[in-house]
Coordinates of C-alpha atoms and ligand atoms in Angstrom, one line a residue:
M1 CA -47.7 76.3 -28.7
C2 CA -44.4 76.1 -27.0
G3 CA -42.5 73.4 -25.8
I4 CA -41.6 72.3 -22.0
V5 CA -39.5 70.0 -20.8
G6 CA -38.1 69.3 -17.0
A7 CA -35.7 66.4 -15.3
I8 CA -35.2 65.4 -11.9
A9 CA -32.2 63.2 -11.7
E10 CA -29.1 62.5 -9.4
R11 CA -26.8 64.2 -12.4
N12 CA -26.6 67.6 -14.1
V13 CA -30.0 67.9 -16.3
S14 CA -28.8 71.0 -17.7
A15 CA -28.1 69.0 -21.1
I16 CA -30.7 66.8 -21.0
L17 CA -33.1 70.0 -21.2
I18 CA -31.4 71.9 -24.2
E19 CA -31.8 68.6 -26.0
G20 CA -35.2 68.3 -25.2
L21 CA -35.6 71.9 -25.9
K22 CA -33.6 71.5 -29.7
R23 CA -36.3 68.5 -30.1
L24 CA -39.5 70.8 -29.3
E25 CA -38.1 74.0 -31.7
Y26 CA -40.8 72.5 -34.2
R27 CA -43.2 74.0 -31.5
G28 CA -41.6 77.4 -31.2
Y29 CA -39.2 78.9 -31.6
D30 CA -39.4 82.7 -30.8
S31 CA -37.1 82.8 -27.3
A32 CA -35.7 79.5 -25.2
G33 CA -35.0 79.4 -21.3
V34 CA -34.5 77.0 -18.7
A35 CA -34.9 77.3 -14.9
I36 CA -32.3 75.0 -12.7
C37 CA -32.1 74.3 -8.8
N38 CA -28.7 73.4 -8.0
L39 CA -27.1 71.8 -4.5
A40 CA -26.6 75.0 -2.8
G41 CA -30.6 75.7 -3.0
E42 CA -30.4 78.0 -5.9
L43 CA -32.8 78.5 -8.1
R44 CA -31.4 80.0 -11.4
R45 CA -32.1 80.6 -14.6
S46 CA -31.0 81.5 -18.1
R47 CA -33.3 83.1 -21.1
R48 CA -32.4 84.0 -24.6
I49 CA -34.2 85.7 -27.5
G50 CA -34.7 83.3 -30.5
K51 CA -33.2 79.8 -30.8
V52 CA -32.7 77.2 -28.4
A53 CA -28.6 77.8 -29.9
A54 CA -28.1 80.7 -28.8
L55 CA -29.6 79.7 -24.7
E56 CA -27.2 76.9 -25.6
Q57 CA -24.2 79.5 -26.0
A58 CA -25.2 81.3 -23.2
L59 CA -24.8 78.0 -20.8
G60 CA -21.7 77.1 -22.5
E61 CA -20.3 80.6 -21.5
E62 CA -21.7 80.5 -18.1
P63 CA -23.3 76.8 -16.9
L64 CA -26.0 76.6 -14.7
P65 CA -25.4 72.9 -13.5
G66 CA -27.9 71.3 -11.0
H67 CA -30.3 68.5 -10.4
L68 CA -33.6 69.6 -10.9
G69 CA -34.8 71.9 -14.0
I70 CA -37.1 73.0 -16.0
A71 CA -37.2 74.8 -19.4
H72 CA -38.9 75.8 -22.4
T73 CA -39.1 77.2 -26.2
R74 CA -41.8 79.9 -26.9
W75 CA -44.1 80.7 -29.9
A76 CA -45.2 84.2 -28.4
T77 CA -48.6 84.4 -28.0
H78 CA -49.1 87.3 -24.8
G79 CA -46.3 89.8 -25.4
V80 CA -43.5 90.2 -28.5
P81 CA -40.1 87.4 -27.9
S82 CA -38.0 89.2 -25.1
E83 CA -36.1 88.0 -22.7
A84 CA -38.7 89.4 -20.4
N85 CA -41.2 87.5 -21.8
A86 CA -39.2 84.3 -22.7
H87 CA -39.9 81.4 -19.4
P88 CA -39.1 80.0 -17.2
H89 CA -41.4 83.0 -15.5
F90 CA -40.7 83.2 -11.3
S91 CA -42.4 84.6 -8.8
G92 CA -39.4 85.8 -6.2
E93 CA -36.6 84.1 -6.1
S94 CA -38.2 80.9 -5.0
L95 CA -40.3 79.6 -7.8
A96 CA -40.7 79.0 -11.5
V97 CA -43.1 78.0 -13.9
V98 CA -42.8 76.8 -17.6
H99 CA -45.9 77.0 -19.4
N100 CA -47.9 76.0 -23.0
G101 CA -51.4 77.4 -23.8
I102 CA -53.0 80.5 -23.1
I103 CA -54.9 81.7 -19.8
E104 CA -58.0 83.2 -21.0
N105 CA -58.7 85.5 -17.7
H106 CA -54.9 86.5 -17.1
D107 CA -56.2 89.9 -16.7
E108 CA -58.5 89.7 -14.0
L109 CA -55.8 87.8 -12.2
R110 CA -52.8 90.1 -13.0
Q111 CA -55.1 93.0 -11.7
R112 CA -55.8 91.0 -8.2
L113 CA -52.1 89.8 -7.9
E114 CA -51.3 93.5 -8.7
R115 CA -53.2 94.9 -5.7
L116 CA -51.6 91.8 -3.2
G117 CA -48.7 93.5 -4.0
Y118 CA -47.0 91.3 -7.0
V119 CA -44.8 93.3 -9.4
F120 CA -44.9 91.8 -12.8
T121 CA -41.8 91.5 -15.2
S122 CA -43.3 90.4 -18.4
Q123 CA -46.1 90.8 -20.8
T124 CA -47.2 87.3 -20.6
D125 CA -50.3 85.1 -19.2
T126 CA -47.9 82.7 -17.8
E127 CA -46.9 84.7 -15.1
T128 CA -50.2 84.9 -13.4
I129 CA -49.6 81.6 -12.9
V130 CA -46.5 81.7 -10.5
H131 CA -47.2 85.0 -8.5
L132 CA -50.9 83.0 -8.4
L133 CA -49.1 80.0 -6.7
H134 CA -46.4 82.1 -4.6
H135 CA -49.7 83.8 -3.5
T136 CA -51.6 80.5 -2.7
L137 CA -48.6 79.0 -1.3
K138 CA -48.9 81.4 2.0
R139 CA -52.1 79.1 2.4
L140 CA -51.5 75.6 1.6
P141 CA -47.6 75.4 1.9
D142 CA -47.5 72.0 -0.2
L143 CA -46.6 72.6 -3.5
A144 CA -49.4 69.6 -5.3
D145 CA -52.3 71.0 -2.5
A146 CA -51.5 74.7 -3.9
L147 CA -51.5 74.1 -7.8
K148 CA -54.6 72.0 -7.7
A149 CA -56.0 75.5 -6.3
V150 CA -54.1 77.7 -8.8
V151 CA -55.4 75.8 -11.3
G152 CA -59.1 75.6 -10.5
E153 CA -58.6 79.3 -11.0
L154 CA -57.6 79.1 -14.4
H155 CA -59.2 79.5 -17.4
G156 CA -58.0 78.8 -20.7
A157 CA -55.6 76.2 -21.6
Y158 CA -52.3 75.0 -19.9
G159 CA -49.2 72.2 -20.1
L160 CA -47.9 73.6 -17.1
A161 CA -44.5 72.8 -15.1
V162 CA -43.3 74.1 -11.9
I163 CA -40.4 73.8 -9.4
S164 CA -39.6 75.1 -6.1
R165 CA -36.4 76.2 -4.4
A166 CA -38.1 75.3 -1.3
Q167 CA -39.0 71.7 -2.6
P168 CA -36.4 70.5 -4.5
D169 CA -37.2 67.0 -4.3
R170 CA -40.5 67.3 -7.0
I171 CA -41.5 68.7 -10.2
L172 CA -44.9 69.2 -10.1
A173 CA -46.9 69.2 -13.5
A174 CA -50.5 70.0 -14.7
R175 CA -52.6 69.4 -18.3
S176 CA -55.6 71.1 -19.5
G177 CA -56.0 71.6 -23.1
S178 CA -52.2 71.1 -23.7
P179 CA -50.2 67.7 -24.0
L180 CA -48.0 66.2 -21.4
V181 CA -45.8 63.4 -20.8
V182 CA -43.6 61.7 -18.0
G183 CA -41.0 60.3 -18.9
L184 CA -39.7 57.6 -16.8
G185 CA -36.0 56.7 -15.8
L186 CA -34.2 54.4 -13.8
G187 CA -33.7 56.6 -10.4
E188 CA -34.8 60.1 -12.7
N189 CA -37.7 61.6 -13.9
F190 CA -38.8 63.8 -17.1
I191 CA -41.7 66.0 -18.4
A192 CA -42.2 67.2 -21.7
S193 CA -45.1 68.5 -24.2
D194 CA -43.5 65.6 -26.7
P195 CA -42.5 62.1 -25.8
L196 CA -39.7 63.6 -28.8
A197 CA -37.8 65.5 -26.4
L198 CA -37.1 62.6 -24.0
R199 CA -36.1 59.5 -26.6
Q200 CA -33.0 60.3 -25.6
V201 CA -32.9 59.4 -21.9
T202 CA -36.0 57.3 -21.9
D203 CA -38.4 55.3 -24.4
R204 CA -41.1 54.4 -21.4
F205 CA -43.8 57.4 -21.0
I206 CA -47.2 58.1 -19.3
Y207 CA -49.3 60.4 -21.0
L208 CA -51.2 62.8 -18.8
E209 CA -54.8 63.2 -19.2
E210 CA -57.0 66.4 -19.2
G211 CA -57.5 67.5 -16.0
D212 CA -54.2 65.4 -14.4
I213 CA -51.4 66.7 -11.7
A214 CA -48.6 64.9 -11.5
D215 CA -46.3 64.8 -8.7
I216 CA -43.0 63.8 -10.0
R217 CA -39.7 62.6 -8.1
R218 CA -36.6 61.3 -8.6
D219 CA -38.0 57.8 -7.7
S220 CA -41.7 58.1 -7.9
L221 CA -45.0 59.6 -9.9
Q222 CA -48.4 60.4 -8.2
I223 CA -50.8 61.9 -10.7
W224 CA -54.2 63.0 -9.6
N225 CA -57.2 62.7 -11.9
A226 CA -59.3 66.3 -12.5
A227 CA -61.4 64.9 -9.3
G228 CA -58.7 65.1 -7.4
T229 CA -58.3 61.3 -6.8
T230 CA -54.9 59.6 -7.1
V231 CA -54.9 57.6 -10.5
Q232 CA -52.7 55.0 -12.4
R233 CA -52.0 55.7 -16.1
E234 CA -50.7 53.1 -18.3
T235 CA -47.0 53.3 -19.1
V236 CA -46.3 52.9 -23.0
Q237 CA -43.1 51.4 -24.1
F238 CA -41.7 53.2 -27.2
H239 CA -40.1 50.7 -30.4
E240 CA -39.5 53.4 -33.1
S241 CA -36.3 54.4 -33.3
A242 CA -35.2 57.8 -32.1
E243 CA -33.2 58.5 -35.5
A244 CA -36.2 58.8 -37.2
A245 CA -36.3 62.2 -35.9
E246 CA -32.3 63.1 -37.6
K247 CA -31.5 65.0 -40.1
G248 CA -29.1 62.7 -42.1
E249 CA -27.1 63.3 -45.1
Y250 CA -29.9 65.8 -46.5
R251 CA -29.6 69.5 -45.9
H252 CA -33.2 70.1 -44.2
Y253 CA -35.5 67.9 -42.9
M254 CA -38.0 69.1 -45.3
L255 CA -35.8 67.4 -48.0
K256 CA -35.5 64.4 -46.2
E257 CA -39.3 64.0 -45.7
I258 CA -39.8 64.8 -49.2
F259 CA -37.8 62.3 -50.4
E260 CA -38.6 59.6 -47.9
Q261 CA -42.4 59.9 -49.5
P262 CA -42.3 56.8 -51.4
R263 CA -41.0 54.6 -48.0
V264 CA -43.6 56.3 -45.8
V265 CA -46.8 55.9 -48.3
Q266 CA -45.7 52.3 -48.5
R267 CA -45.9 52.1 -44.7
T268 CA -49.5 53.8 -44.8
L269 CA -50.8 51.0 -47.3
E270 CA -49.1 48.4 -45.3
G271 CA -51.9 45.7 -43.6
R272 CA -54.4 47.6 -45.2
L273 CA -55.2 46.5 -48.8
G274 CA -55.7 42.9 -49.8
A275 CA -55.6 41.6 -53.1
T276 CA -58.5 43.5 -54.7
Q277 CA -59.9 45.1 -51.6
V278 CA -59.4 47.7 -49.2
L279 CA -59.1 46.3 -45.7
V280 CA -62.3 48.0 -43.7
A281 CA -61.4 46.2 -40.5
A282 CA -58.5 48.6 -40.6
F283 CA -60.2 51.6 -39.6
G284 CA -61.0 49.9 -36.2
P285 CA -63.1 46.3 -35.2
Q286 CA -66.3 48.9 -35.1
A287 CA -66.0 50.1 -38.8
V288 CA -67.4 47.5 -40.9
E289 CA -70.9 47.7 -39.0
L290 CA -70.5 51.8 -38.7
F291 CA -69.5 52.4 -42.4
A292 CA -72.5 50.9 -43.6
R293 CA -74.7 53.5 -42.4
V294 CA -72.6 56.2 -43.1
R295 CA -75.0 58.7 -45.6
Q296 CA -73.0 61.7 -45.0
V297 CA -69.2 62.8 -44.2
Q298 CA -67.9 66.2 -43.0
I299 CA -64.3 66.5 -42.6
V300 CA -63.0 69.2 -40.6
A301 CA -59.3 70.3 -39.8
C302 CA -56.7 73.1 -40.6
G303 CA -53.8 74.0 -42.7
T304 CA -52.3 71.6 -45.2
S305 CA -54.2 68.6 -43.3
Y306 CA -57.5 70.9 -44.0
H307 CA -56.2 70.6 -48.2
A308 CA -56.3 67.0 -47.9
G309 CA -59.7 66.8 -47.0
M310 CA -60.9 69.1 -49.9
V311 CA -59.4 66.3 -52.1
A312 CA -60.8 63.9 -50.9
R313 CA -64.6 65.5 -51.3
Y314 CA -63.5 65.1 -54.9
W315 CA -63.2 61.3 -54.2
L316 CA -65.9 60.3 -51.8
E317 CA -68.4 62.0 -54.3
E318 CA -66.9 60.7 -57.4
L319 CA -66.2 57.0 -56.2
T320 CA -69.2 56.4 -53.6
G321 CA -71.8 59.1 -54.1
I322 CA -71.6 60.1 -50.3
P323 CA -71.8 64.0 -49.7
C324 CA -69.4 65.1 -48.2
Q325 CA -68.7 68.8 -46.9
V326 CA -64.9 69.7 -45.7
E327 CA -64.2 73.0 -43.4
V328 CA -61.6 74.5 -41.4
A329 CA -61.4 73.7 -37.9
S330 CA -61.4 77.3 -36.6
E331 CA -64.5 78.5 -38.6
F332 CA -66.4 74.5 -37.8
R333 CA -66.1 75.0 -34.1
Y334 CA -67.8 78.2 -33.6
R335 CA -70.7 78.0 -36.1
T336 CA -74.4 76.3 -35.4
V337 CA -73.9 73.0 -37.8
A338 CA -77.4 71.1 -38.7
V339 CA -76.1 67.2 -38.2
H340 CA -77.1 64.7 -40.3
P341 CA -77.9 61.9 -38.4
D342 CA -76.3 59.5 -40.3
S343 CA -72.9 61.8 -40.7
L344 CA -69.3 60.7 -39.7
F345 CA -67.4 63.5 -38.4
V346 CA -63.8 63.3 -39.4
T347 CA -60.4 65.1 -38.7
I348 CA -56.9 65.0 -40.1
S349 CA -54.0 66.3 -38.4
Q350 CA -50.8 65.2 -38.4
S351 CA -49.8 66.0 -35.1
G352 CA -53.1 65.4 -33.3
E353 CA -52.4 68.1 -31.3
T354 CA -54.0 71.1 -33.4
A355 CA -56.5 73.2 -30.5
D356 CA -59.1 74.2 -33.1
T357 CA -59.4 70.3 -34.7
L358 CA -59.4 68.8 -31.2
A359 CA -62.0 71.5 -30.3
A360 CA -64.3 70.4 -33.2
L361 CA -63.4 66.6 -32.6
R362 CA -64.9 67.7 -28.7
D363 CA -67.8 69.6 -29.7
A364 CA -68.8 66.9 -32.4
R365 CA -68.9 63.8 -29.9
S366 CA -72.0 65.3 -28.0
S367 CA -73.7 66.8 -31.6
G368 CA -75.3 63.5 -32.6
Y369 CA -72.5 62.5 -35.4
L370 CA -73.0 58.9 -36.4
A371 CA -69.3 58.4 -35.5
S372 CA -65.5 60.1 -35.3
L373 CA -62.3 59.0 -37.3
A374 CA -59.0 60.8 -36.6
I375 CA -56.6 60.1 -39.7
C376 CA -53.5 61.3 -38.1
N377 CA -49.9 60.6 -37.9
V378 CA -49.2 60.8 -34.0
G379 CA -50.7 57.1 -32.4
T380 CA -50.2 59.0 -28.9
S381 CA -52.0 62.3 -29.9
S382 CA -54.9 63.4 -28.1
L383 CA -57.1 63.5 -31.6
V384 CA -56.4 59.4 -31.4
R385 CA -57.2 59.4 -28.2
E386 CA -60.5 60.9 -28.2
S387 CA -61.8 59.4 -31.6
D388 CA -64.0 56.7 -32.0
L389 CA -62.2 55.1 -35.5
V390 CA -58.4 55.7 -36.0
L391 CA -56.4 55.4 -39.2
L392 CA -52.8 56.2 -38.4
T393 CA -50.7 57.3 -41.4
N394 CA -47.5 56.4 -40.5
A395 CA -45.4 58.9 -42.1
G396 CA -42.6 59.0 -39.0
P397 CA -42.0 62.2 -37.1
E398 CA -42.2 65.3 -39.4
I399 CA -39.9 67.6 -38.2
G400 CA -40.1 70.6 -41.0
V401 CA -42.3 73.1 -39.6
A402 CA -43.7 72.8 -43.9
S403 CA -45.8 69.9 -44.0
T404 CA -44.6 67.2 -47.1
K405 CA -44.9 63.8 -46.2
A406 CA -47.7 64.2 -43.8
F407 CA -50.1 65.6 -46.8
T408 CA -49.4 63.0 -49.3
T409 CA -49.6 60.2 -46.6
Q410 CA -53.0 61.2 -45.2
L411 CA -54.0 61.8 -48.9
V412 CA -53.7 57.6 -49.1
A413 CA -55.1 57.3 -46.0
L414 CA -58.6 59.0 -47.2
L415 CA -58.1 57.3 -50.0
L416 CA -58.0 54.1 -48.7
L417 CA -60.8 55.8 -46.5
T418 CA -62.9 56.3 -49.9
L419 CA -62.8 53.0 -51.2
A420 CA -63.6 51.4 -47.6
L421 CA -66.9 53.4 -47.6
G422 CA -67.8 52.9 -51.1
R423 CA -67.3 49.1 -50.2
A424 CA -69.5 49.2 -46.8
R425 CA -72.2 51.1 -48.4
G426 CA -72.2 49.2 -51.5
T427 CA -71.9 51.9 -54.0
L428 CA -68.6 51.4 -55.3
D429 CA -67.9 49.1 -58.5
P430 CA -65.3 46.4 -57.0
A431 CA -64.1 46.4 -60.5
R432 CA -63.5 50.0 -59.4
E433 CA -61.9 49.3 -56.4
A434 CA -59.4 46.6 -57.5
E435 CA -58.1 48.8 -60.2
L436 CA -57.8 51.6 -57.4
V437 CA -56.1 49.1 -55.2
A438 CA -53.7 48.1 -58.6
A439 CA -52.9 51.9 -58.7
L440 CA -52.3 52.6 -55.0
R441 CA -50.0 49.6 -54.8
A442 CA -47.6 51.1 -57.8
L443 CA -47.7 54.3 -56.2
P444 CA -44.2 54.1 -54.6
G445 CA -42.7 53.4 -57.2
D446 CA -44.3 56.4 -59.0
L447 CA -43.7 58.6 -56.2
Q448 CA -40.1 57.6 -56.5
A449 CA -40.0 58.2 -60.1
V450 CA -41.4 62.0 -59.9
L451 CA -38.5 62.3 -57.3
G452 CA -36.2 62.3 -60.3
M453 CA -37.8 65.7 -61.6
D454 CA -35.9 67.1 -58.6
K455 CA -33.1 68.7 -61.2
A456 CA -35.4 70.2 -63.4
V457 CA -38.0 71.7 -60.9
E458 CA -34.8 73.3 -58.9
Q459 CA -33.8 74.7 -62.5
I460 CA -37.2 76.3 -62.7
S461 CA -37.0 77.6 -59.0
A462 CA -34.5 80.4 -60.6
L463 CA -37.4 82.1 -62.3
F464 CA -39.3 82.6 -58.6
A465 CA -36.6 84.0 -56.5
E466 CA -36.5 87.8 -57.5
K467 CA -40.3 87.4 -57.6
H468 CA -43.0 88.9 -54.7
H469 CA -46.4 87.5 -56.0
T470 CA -47.4 84.0 -57.3
L471 CA -50.6 82.4 -58.6
F472 CA -51.5 78.6 -58.3
L473 CA -54.1 77.2 -60.7
G474 CA -55.8 73.8 -60.6
R475 CA -59.2 72.5 -62.0
G476 CA -61.2 69.6 -60.0
A477 CA -58.9 67.9 -57.3
Q478 CA -56.0 69.8 -58.3
Y479 CA -57.5 72.8 -57.2
P480 CA -56.6 71.9 -53.9
V481 CA -53.3 70.8 -54.8
A482 CA -52.9 74.1 -56.1
M483 CA -54.0 75.5 -52.8
E484 CA -51.6 73.2 -50.9
G485 CA -48.5 74.5 -53.9
A486 CA -49.6 78.0 -52.7
L487 CA -48.9 77.7 -48.9
K488 CA -46.0 75.4 -49.2
L489 CA -44.4 78.4 -51.1
K490 CA -45.6 81.4 -49.4
E491 CA -44.5 79.8 -45.7
I492 CA -41.3 78.9 -46.6
S493 CA -40.2 81.5 -49.0
Y494 CA -42.5 84.5 -47.9
I495 CA -43.1 85.0 -51.1
H496 CA -47.6 85.9 -52.1
A497 CA -49.0 83.2 -53.5
E498 CA -52.7 82.5 -54.0
A499 CA -54.3 80.1 -55.4
Y500 CA -57.6 79.7 -57.7
P501 CA -59.6 77.3 -59.5
A502 CA -58.4 78.0 -62.8
G503 CA -62.1 78.4 -64.1
E504 CA -62.2 81.6 -61.9
L505 CA -59.3 83.2 -63.1
K506 CA -61.4 85.5 -65.4
H507 CA -63.7 86.6 -62.6
G508 CA -60.9 88.7 -60.8
P509 CA -57.5 87.8 -60.6
L510 CA -56.6 88.1 -64.2
A511 CA -56.5 91.4 -63.5
L512 CA -53.2 90.8 -61.6
V513 CA -51.5 88.8 -64.3
D514 CA -48.2 90.2 -65.9
S515 CA -44.6 89.5 -66.5
D516 CA -43.7 90.1 -63.1
M517 CA -46.2 87.2 -61.4
P518 CA -45.7 83.7 -62.6
V519 CA -48.4 81.3 -62.9
V520 CA -48.1 77.8 -61.6
T521 CA -50.3 75.2 -62.6
V522 CA -50.7 71.1 -62.6
A523 CA -51.7 69.6 -65.4
P524 CA -52.7 65.9 -65.4
N525 CA -54.2 64.2 -68.6
N526 CA -57.9 63.8 -67.3
A527 CA -61.3 65.0 -67.9
L528 CA -60.5 68.6 -67.6
L529 CA -57.2 69.4 -69.7
E530 CA -59.0 70.8 -72.6
K531 CA -60.7 73.4 -69.9
L532 CA -57.3 74.3 -68.2
K533 CA -55.7 75.1 -71.4
S534 CA -58.0 77.3 -72.2
N535 CA -57.2 78.7 -69.1
L536 CA -53.4 78.8 -69.8
Q537 CA -54.3 80.6 -72.5
E538 CA -55.8 83.6 -71.0
V539 CA -52.7 83.7 -68.9
R540 CA -50.5 84.1 -71.8
A541 CA -52.7 86.6 -74.0
R542 CA -51.7 88.8 -70.8
G543 CA -48.1 88.4 -70.6
G544 CA -48.0 86.0 -67.8
Q545 CA -45.2 83.8 -67.4
L546 CA -46.5 80.2 -67.1
V547 CA -44.8 77.1 -65.3
V548 CA -46.7 74.4 -66.1
F549 CA -46.0 70.7 -64.0
A550 CA -47.9 68.3 -67.0
D551 CA -48.2 64.6 -68.0
R552 CA -46.0 63.6 -70.5
E553 CA -49.1 62.8 -72.9
A554 CA -51.1 66.1 -71.9
G555 CA -49.5 68.0 -75.1
L556 CA -48.2 70.8 -73.7
E557 CA -44.7 72.2 -74.5
N558 CA -41.7 74.3 -73.4
G559 CA -42.8 78.0 -75.4
E560 CA -42.2 81.9 -75.1
G561 CA -42.9 82.5 -71.5
V562 CA -44.2 79.0 -70.9
H563 CA -42.3 76.4 -69.3
V564 CA -43.6 73.1 -69.2
V565 CA -41.9 70.3 -66.4
Q566 CA -42.9 66.7 -67.6
V567 CA -44.5 64.7 -64.6
P568 CA -44.4 60.8 -65.0
H569 CA -48.4 59.6 -66.0
I570 CA -50.6 58.2 -63.2
H571 CA -53.9 57.1 -62.8
P572 CA -56.2 60.3 -63.0
L573 CA -57.1 59.7 -59.4
L574 CA -54.3 59.4 -57.7
A575 CA -52.7 62.5 -59.9
P576 CA -53.2 64.9 -57.1
I577 CA -50.6 62.6 -54.7
L578 CA -48.2 62.7 -57.8
Y579 CA -48.5 66.4 -58.9
T580 CA -48.1 67.9 -55.0
V581 CA -44.2 66.2 -55.1
P582 CA -43.1 69.2 -57.6
L583 CA -44.8 71.6 -55.9
Q584 CA -43.1 71.0 -52.5
L585 CA -39.7 70.6 -54.6
L586 CA -40.3 73.9 -56.0
S587 CA -41.0 75.7 -53.0
Y588 CA -38.0 74.0 -51.1
H589 CA -35.6 75.0 -53.7
V590 CA -37.1 79.0 -54.2
A591 CA -36.6 78.9 -50.2
V592 CA -33.1 78.0 -50.6
L593 CA -32.3 80.6 -52.9
K594 CA -33.5 83.3 -50.8
G595 CA -31.5 81.7 -48.2
T596 CA -34.7 81.4 -45.9
D597 CA -34.8 79.5 -42.6
V598 CA -36.6 76.2 -44.5
D599 CA -37.3 74.4 -41.9
Q600 CA -38.5 76.9 -39.2
P601 CA -39.9 79.7 -41.2
R602 CA -40.5 82.8 -39.2
N603 CA -43.3 83.5 -37.2
L604 CA -44.7 79.7 -37.6
A605 CA -44.7 76.4 -35.2
K606 CA -45.2 72.8 -36.4
S607 CA -48.0 72.2 -33.6
V608 CA -50.6 74.8 -33.2
T609 CA -51.7 73.9 -29.8
V610 CA -53.4 77.2 -29.4
E611 CA -56.6 78.3 -30.9
Ligands
AGP701 C1 -48.2 73.5 -43.7 O1 -47.3 73.1 -43.9 C2 -48.4 74.0 -41.8 N1 -47.5 72.9 -41.2 C3 -50.0 73.6 -41.1 O2 -51.0 74.4 -42.3 C4 -50.8 72.7 -40.5 O3 -50.8 71.5 -42.0 C5 -51.8 73.0 -39.7 O4 -50.9 73.7 -38.5 C6 -52.5 71.6 -39.4 O5 -51.8 70.9 -38.4 P1 -52.3 69.2 -38.3 O6 -51.9 68.7 -39.6 O7 -51.3 68.8 -37.1 O8 -53.3 69.6 -37.2

């Protein structure tokens, strides 16, 4: 992961770099650092453990003004979070590098460079890059020529930026496996891992492609592709407002993003629904023809996005009869997969930059799938650019590390996909499609109603603040909802949470249940309700405390050790979307009670661009 930002300008770039880093903290926040070249030709740096605020304070006490700089916020992979391991890394006092990714042959490079007399001051893989560049510059004095030679020796993934005291009119950048974007200004230019970092200074961007090297100067930009040929890349103009990424009146981004769900779900639906049908062409011009040929669906994703895929399997098999498999990307990419030739390969990702999901897509493209479809929130991401078909979730920037609105909009997109496939294949009854289209139209209103449960959920959250373990139960499509609820609770409140299909309880986990282990469940009024009630009796009989989010017609009431929170009624097939919301609110309020860092929980990062 990690975030990179760089700037070359006539003005002092220090504040631009710090603002950029703050916006990139979602990529990691173990340490932060900046290297700046000043008018006296000195290259100086400042680095701090922890968040960007610590670096900002250090620069407040000891400013580093200058027209050229690179900066980095880190999510540690090689070496503990420490000042010595924080980027930028230097070779001597002339050369600085920031890097996002992993250099797999760093051990071998380190040994070679040590034999050449280089002394390493960190445990990072990145430091090998800067010393190798320093060594190569002796043979190839032009920074671009030297960098081209160096990347030829790197195995692994990198997005990197380099500055040199000897060549203070340029930033060199290289991309292979980690995203990089050039920001275009007037008489100034920038580089970053994500355009979000630069939205305060420009709205024009050029995305570097795999293998690209860029020479960024104040007034010009030159890009070479992997073959070393000079190329022109398209300039993308951004229109959405920079405020979308502000916290506004909310205490945390996560809360803001939970409360945005009615509005963003409306956006996911916009332009995709006819009067009684889903508009299949919304998936791309070839979708009508391709979807008619789909006999199987393979979904691949990570984390929350994987849970969305698990819900989609229930929908796809029930509504369309098309077999569907779902797998986490880190497993899928490393096993031999038997591919059905008419299989649609679907990736789901908020960021579109998750390394394992992206690698799985790249493998799939040569594995005989019919086509690839990305369900993604970031239209400019690698996943979107490398897929045959795309459906954007249009949730807007999600800043909180814990995914909320990204998940519910993914679910909506996957239900649209289900309906589109069912119609294209002729396996979905048109009356059923019309009924679900109507239910989808009503969904933003249903989500608004469910947010009205906030106070009730906040009260219940007190039950969890002192607990160390919890169980989440669900049946059918609510099982992945329970998994998502457990993931939310563990990632932001640090309470151990496990999810089980409720019917599995008696096959082992019931042994854990006692009065100290709250059991959370979601109980919409569906065909599995009576079965679920029996499972809840099993918990009560062992003294377990139950927290049940239940349909008001489910016939479940408060009692000793049973806390029922009523959820507005919803079409049973849309229940996974609606029942996710109280679980998001629950984890949020528990985390607030526990005083954790809700938006940036420990050890995590928003965008996982390393495998
Ligand atoms: C969940 O709250 C996390 N943010 C995480 O599990 C996330 O869903 C996962 O890393 C996948 O990210 P992506 O959707 O951007 O691919």
